[in-house]
Amino acid sequence: MQRVIPINLIGYSLIVIAILIGFITRIIAVFQYISFDIGPDPDQVRDAFAVINIWKGDFPTLGPQVTTIGRHHILPLYYYLFFPFTLLGADPVFQALPNALFSFLSIPLLTYLVFLLLEKVEAPRRIFFSGLAGFWYSVLYGEIFISNFQWNPSSIPFFLLAFTLLYYLQIEGKFPFVIQIILWFLYGVVLAILISLHSSTLFIMPVVFIISSSIFIYKIIKRKLYLSISLPIISGLSTVLALLPYWIGEFGRGFRNTKTIIQTLTSANSSSENPFLINLGKRLSNVFLNYYKLFQEVYLGNSSWIYLLIAFVFISLVTYLGITKFKGNKSIWCIWCSTWGLYLYAASNLDPEKSFIHYKLLILFAPIVFTITSLAYVNVAGIKKVIFYISIGIIILISCLSNLFYDYQFMLVKYGINRVINTADITQVINQLPSGAVICDPRVRGKRIVNNQYNYIDTNITLKGIKIVNVCASGNYVIHPKRLLLIDGNFLNDTSYEKPYYLKFTPSDLEKLWPIFKISENGMITRPSKLVLETDAAKVYILN
């Protein structure tokens, strides 16, 4: 029998632990769905209606509208991707399940791609480093939190990894021509999905596709395989075909949304009123701060300037060494570095103070990859080697422990004795109310008049004919949570049920690092009322 090498055993153990953590924090945790109607806008409820209404023949031809730059709509393929999961039922958790599943699958996929990336590294160290990468990624709290959402950006990392793997197979594999056609067809479909998930992918991934296809064409021309030039064309055609619902809608709209997207792209580099050097300095600072604050906010979870300094030193070191010392697989490296470089170029237009994790999903695992390539390829010896490995190891340990702490808090919110209210609780309550009952909730205004969780659950699950109002009156029912999720930007009711408010933390609060949160006991309802029902997470009153 082959001798068991300890570093092999550690690597395999990290892979198993990473998959176990991923399964618990993604697949199991998503079924306690606590964030269906959270934040300033009811995006998840809106999208849940768009997906479930496909059963009624309402086929969406546009995705959500961008509310920041451009005011265009992203493409609608996200809705069709998630629609098959409604075969499991109308419960909103089944529309959040795909993101949890894709997030879980991204752990072994990243592990495998890092293993492929680390060419010219001896097998035991290669297994250890790929296992370390998968484990580190599996504990990232911010990624776990948004993977428990029904939210279009959430699955970006998985499809970027799938995009990378398909390109690797096309460049490195020696497959029959029929298999190559299938791979390039899938490459185009994954591209169509990616550009339907967020504006960042909409503008960046087509350029990455052009770069990767150009490299492929250059290589096959050198090998005089001229028939293979058709393969990227097949990929482009499959992208267009996959987006057929969008094109059908655009024909009827006179390509209005496409024109808006083009206008957004062309106006991104419009001239500024500031002098050239000042404008250039601002753009460069945006690039660096967006990159360094990713590590501070997502990997370290601390907003202090000391942690920003740590992030600056660490990320500068591993990025420089990871790039300059790299000797691994160039196909994977090409996809990732071109994606990250294009993203950072685009990030020059983003205010780093308003750029949260869902804006940065394309570069989410970049610090992990640069750290691993630094560890794998830097050739130092003696005391320098000891200092280098210990220093990097300490930062990784701090990052993992910080994220594991937030992961633990997140799981307590879902499964602890002080858990917050979830969609199953809301469904249970509505099922026990009389038909035609009136629920009052001051948050049900504006976009929430239609897109609120009560309306979705009753329309598609409980079928009790519930009415929802935002001005409370005698005889109305109030579902009063026992505990509140205090997260920056959450939309809450006051205890008198007269007006809602957005929760905003001061700059000194740790919770400004979205999505870090606190749990608070909700105050007693202050309106005259009678308790008619109590669950583990809520009390239900009828107003006097």
PDB file of C-alpha atoms in Angstrom, residues 243-357:
ATOM      1  CA  LEU A 243     -31.330  34.555 -24.370  1.00  0.00           C
ATOM      2  CA  LEU A 244     -34.286  34.003 -26.718  1.00  0.00           C
ATOM      3  CA  PRO A 245     -36.910  35.317 -24.210  1.00  0.00           C
ATOM      4  CA  TYR A 246     -34.997  38.598 -24.017  1.00  0.00           C
ATOM      5  CA  TRP A 247     -34.758  38.990 -27.800  1.00  0.00           C
ATOM      6  CA  ILE A 248     -38.481  38.279 -28.199  1.00  0.00           C
ATOM      7  CA  GLY A 249     -39.230  41.072 -25.749  1.00  0.00           C
ATOM      8  CA  GLU A 250     -36.738  43.438 -27.356  1.00  0.00           C
ATOM      9  CA  PHE A 251     -38.313  43.048 -30.799  1.00  0.00           C
ATOM     10  CA  GLY A 252     -41.570  44.294 -29.317  1.00  0.00           C
ATOM     11  CA  ARG A 253     -39.855  47.133 -27.433  1.00  0.00           C
ATOM     12  CA  GLY A 254     -37.791  48.322 -30.360  1.00  0.00           C
ATOM     13  CA  PHE A 255     -34.597  47.187 -28.577  1.00  0.00           C
ATOM     14  CA  ARG A 256     -35.072  49.960 -26.026  1.00  0.00           C
ATOM     15  CA  ASN A 257     -33.287  48.129 -23.195  1.00  0.00           C
ATOM     16  CA  THR A 258     -30.366  47.092 -25.425  1.00  0.00           C
ATOM     17  CA  LYS A 259     -29.917  50.741 -26.449  1.00  0.00           C
ATOM     18  CA  THR A 260     -29.905  51.750 -22.766  1.00  0.00           C
ATOM     19  CA  ILE A 261     -27.227  49.143 -22.006  1.00  0.00           C
ATOM     20  CA  ILE A 262     -25.069  50.417 -24.869  1.00  0.00           C
ATOM     21  CA  GLN A 263     -25.584  54.006 -23.716  1.00  0.00           C
ATOM     22  CA  THR A 264     -24.564  53.025 -20.163  1.00  0.00           C
ATOM     23  CA  LEU A 265     -21.417  51.385 -21.497  1.00  0.00           C
ATOM     24  CA  THR A 266     -20.401  54.294 -23.714  1.00  0.00           C
ATOM     25  CA  SER A 267     -21.073  56.919 -21.032  1.00  0.00           C
ATOM     26  CA  ALA A 268     -19.069  55.101 -18.338  1.00  0.00           C
ATOM     27  CA  ASN A 269     -15.887  56.921 -19.345  1.00  0.00           C
ATOM     28  CA  SER A 270     -17.520  60.293 -19.931  1.00  0.00           C
ATOM     29  CA  SER A 271     -15.495  63.344 -19.111  1.00  0.00           C
ATOM     30  CA  SER A 272     -15.503  64.662 -15.569  1.00  0.00           C
ATOM     31  CA  GLU A 273     -15.617  68.267 -14.410  1.00  0.00           C
ATOM     32  CA  ASN A 274     -12.475  67.589 -12.359  1.00  0.00           C
ATOM     33  CA  PRO A 275      -9.013  68.098 -13.881  1.00  0.00           C
ATOM     34  CA  PHE A 276      -7.498  65.014 -15.506  1.00  0.00           C
ATOM     35  CA  LEU A 277      -4.991  64.219 -12.746  1.00  0.00           C
ATOM     36  CA  ILE A 278      -7.585  64.623  -9.978  1.00  0.00           C
ATOM     37  CA  ASN A 279     -10.054  62.428 -11.848  1.00  0.00           C
ATOM     38  CA  LEU A 280      -7.333  59.841 -12.529  1.00  0.00           C
ATOM     39  CA  GLY A 281      -6.320  59.840  -8.858  1.00  0.00           C
ATOM     40  CA  LYS A 282      -9.904  59.301  -7.760  1.00  0.00           C
ATOM     41  CA  ARG A 283     -10.373  56.407 -10.176  1.00  0.00           C
ATOM     42  CA  LEU A 284      -7.136  54.746  -9.064  1.00  0.00           C
ATOM     43  CA  SER A 285      -8.071  55.129  -5.397  1.00  0.00           C
ATOM     44  CA  ASN A 286     -11.462  53.541  -6.159  1.00  0.00           C
ATOM     45  CA  VAL A 287      -9.703  50.569  -7.759  1.00  0.00           C
ATOM     46  CA  PHE A 288      -7.375  49.966  -4.835  1.00  0.00           C
ATOM     47  CA  LEU A 289      -9.929  50.593  -2.095  1.00  0.00           C
ATOM     48  CA  ASN A 290     -12.503  48.308  -3.698  1.00  0.00           C
ATOM     49  CA  TYR A 291      -9.873  45.571  -3.835  1.00  0.00           C
ATOM     50  CA  TYR A 292      -8.323  46.040  -0.400  1.00  0.00           C
ATOM     51  CA  LYS A 293     -11.663  46.548   1.356  1.00  0.00           C
ATOM     52  CA  LEU A 294     -12.876  43.254  -0.076  1.00  0.00           C
ATOM     53  CA  PHE A 295     -10.321  41.501   2.129  1.00  0.00           C
ATOM     54  CA  GLN A 296     -10.992  43.753   5.117  1.00  0.00           C
ATOM     55  CA  GLU A 297     -14.773  43.379   4.965  1.00  0.00           C
ATOM     56  CA  VAL A 298     -15.333  39.835   3.671  1.00  0.00           C
ATOM     57  CA  TYR A 299     -12.233  38.007   4.911  1.00  0.00           C
ATOM     58  CA  LEU A 300     -11.463  39.845   8.170  1.00  0.00           C
ATOM     59  CA  GLY A 301     -14.886  41.238   9.081  1.00  0.00           C
ATOM     60  CA  ASN A 302     -13.626  44.343  10.842  1.00  0.00           C
ATOM     61  CA  SER A 303     -13.990  47.982   9.839  1.00  0.00           C
ATOM     62  CA  SER A 304     -11.090  49.464  11.834  1.00  0.00           C
ATOM     63  CA  TRP A 305      -8.173  51.190  10.134  1.00  0.00           C
ATOM     64  CA  ILE A 306      -5.787  48.614  11.640  1.00  0.00           C
ATOM     65  CA  TYR A 307      -7.546  45.853   9.735  1.00  0.00           C
ATOM     66  CA  LEU A 308      -7.507  47.974   6.599  1.00  0.00           C
ATOM     67  CA  LEU A 309      -3.733  48.306   7.056  1.00  0.00           C
ATOM     68  CA  ILE A 310      -3.413  44.538   7.539  1.00  0.00           C
ATOM     69  CA  ALA A 311      -5.495  44.005   4.401  1.00  0.00           C
ATOM     70  CA  PHE A 312      -3.320  46.476   2.476  1.00  0.00           C
ATOM     71  CA  VAL A 313      -0.034  44.802   3.443  1.00  0.00           C
ATOM     72  CA  PHE A 314      -1.296  41.236   3.046  1.00  0.00           C
ATOM     73  CA  ILE A 315      -3.147  41.688  -0.251  1.00  0.00           C
ATOM     74  CA  SER A 316      -0.307  43.729  -1.756  1.00  0.00           C
ATOM     75  CA  LEU A 317       2.168  40.987  -0.851  1.00  0.00           C
ATOM     76  CA  VAL A 318       0.187  37.943  -2.037  1.00  0.00           C
ATOM     77  CA  THR A 319      -1.056  39.657  -5.190  1.00  0.00           C
ATOM     78  CA  TYR A 320       2.449  40.671  -6.217  1.00  0.00           C
ATOM     79  CA  LEU A 321       3.979  37.286  -5.378  1.00  0.00           C
ATOM     80  CA  GLY A 322       1.014  35.323  -6.735  1.00  0.00           C
ATOM     81  CA  ILE A 323       1.329  37.018 -10.128  1.00  0.00           C
ATOM     82  CA  THR A 324       5.098  37.307 -10.483  1.00  0.00           C
ATOM     83  CA  LYS A 325       5.936  33.803  -9.203  1.00  0.00           C
ATOM     84  CA  PHE A 326       3.101  31.960 -10.925  1.00  0.00           C
ATOM     85  CA  LYS A 327       4.102  28.854 -12.894  1.00  0.00           C
ATOM     86  CA  GLY A 328       0.791  27.001 -13.089  1.00  0.00           C
ATOM     87  CA  ASN A 329      -1.902  26.354 -15.691  1.00  0.00           C
ATOM     88  CA  LYS A 330      -2.191  29.330 -18.032  1.00  0.00           C
ATOM     89  CA  SER A 331      -5.720  28.583 -19.285  1.00  0.00           C
ATOM     90  CA  ILE A 332      -7.326  28.888 -15.843  1.00  0.00           C
ATOM     91  CA  TRP A 333      -5.053  31.812 -15.009  1.00  0.00           C
ATOM     92  CA  CYS A 334      -6.131  33.592 -18.206  1.00  0.00           C
ATOM     93  CA  ILE A 335      -9.853  33.434 -17.356  1.00  0.00           C
ATOM     94  CA  TRP A 336      -9.426  34.503 -13.764  1.00  0.00           C
ATOM     95  CA  CYS A 337      -6.870  37.287 -14.270  1.00  0.00           C
ATOM     96  CA  SER A 338      -8.719  38.793 -17.245  1.00  0.00           C
ATOM     97  CA  THR A 339     -11.976  38.735 -15.252  1.00  0.00           C
ATOM     98  CA  TRP A 340     -10.392  40.302 -12.185  1.00  0.00           C
ATOM     99  CA  GLY A 341      -8.468  42.890 -14.201  1.00  0.00           C
ATOM    100  CA  LEU A 342     -11.562  43.962 -16.130  1.00  0.00           C
ATOM    101  CA  TYR A 343     -13.575  44.099 -12.923  1.00  0.00           C
ATOM    102  CA  LEU A 344     -11.025  46.352 -11.223  1.00  0.00           C
ATOM    103  CA  TYR A 345     -10.980  48.601 -14.270  1.00  0.00           C
ATOM    104  CA  ALA A 346     -14.775  48.882 -14.028  1.00  0.00           C
ATOM    105  CA  ALA A 347     -14.493  49.394 -10.245  1.00  0.00           C
ATOM    106  CA  SER A 348     -12.797  52.724 -10.878  1.00  0.00           C
ATOM    107  CA  ASN A 349     -16.361  54.049 -11.290  1.00  0.00           C
ATOM    108  CA  LEU A 350     -17.616  52.536  -8.017  1.00  0.00           C
ATOM    109  CA  ASP A 351     -17.602  54.351  -4.697  1.00  0.00           C
ATOM    110  CA  PRO A 352     -15.821  51.920  -2.320  1.00  0.00           C
ATOM    111  CA  GLU A 353     -18.019  53.103   0.564  1.00  0.00           C
ATOM    112  CA  LYS A 354     -21.136  51.938  -1.302  1.00  0.00           C
ATOM    113  CA  SER A 355     -19.706  48.831  -2.944  1.00  0.00           C
ATOM    114  CA  PHE A 356     -20.937  45.846  -0.929  1.00  0.00           C
ATOM    115  CA  ILE A 357     -20.141  42.158  -1.311  1.00  0.00           C
TER     116      ILE A 357
END
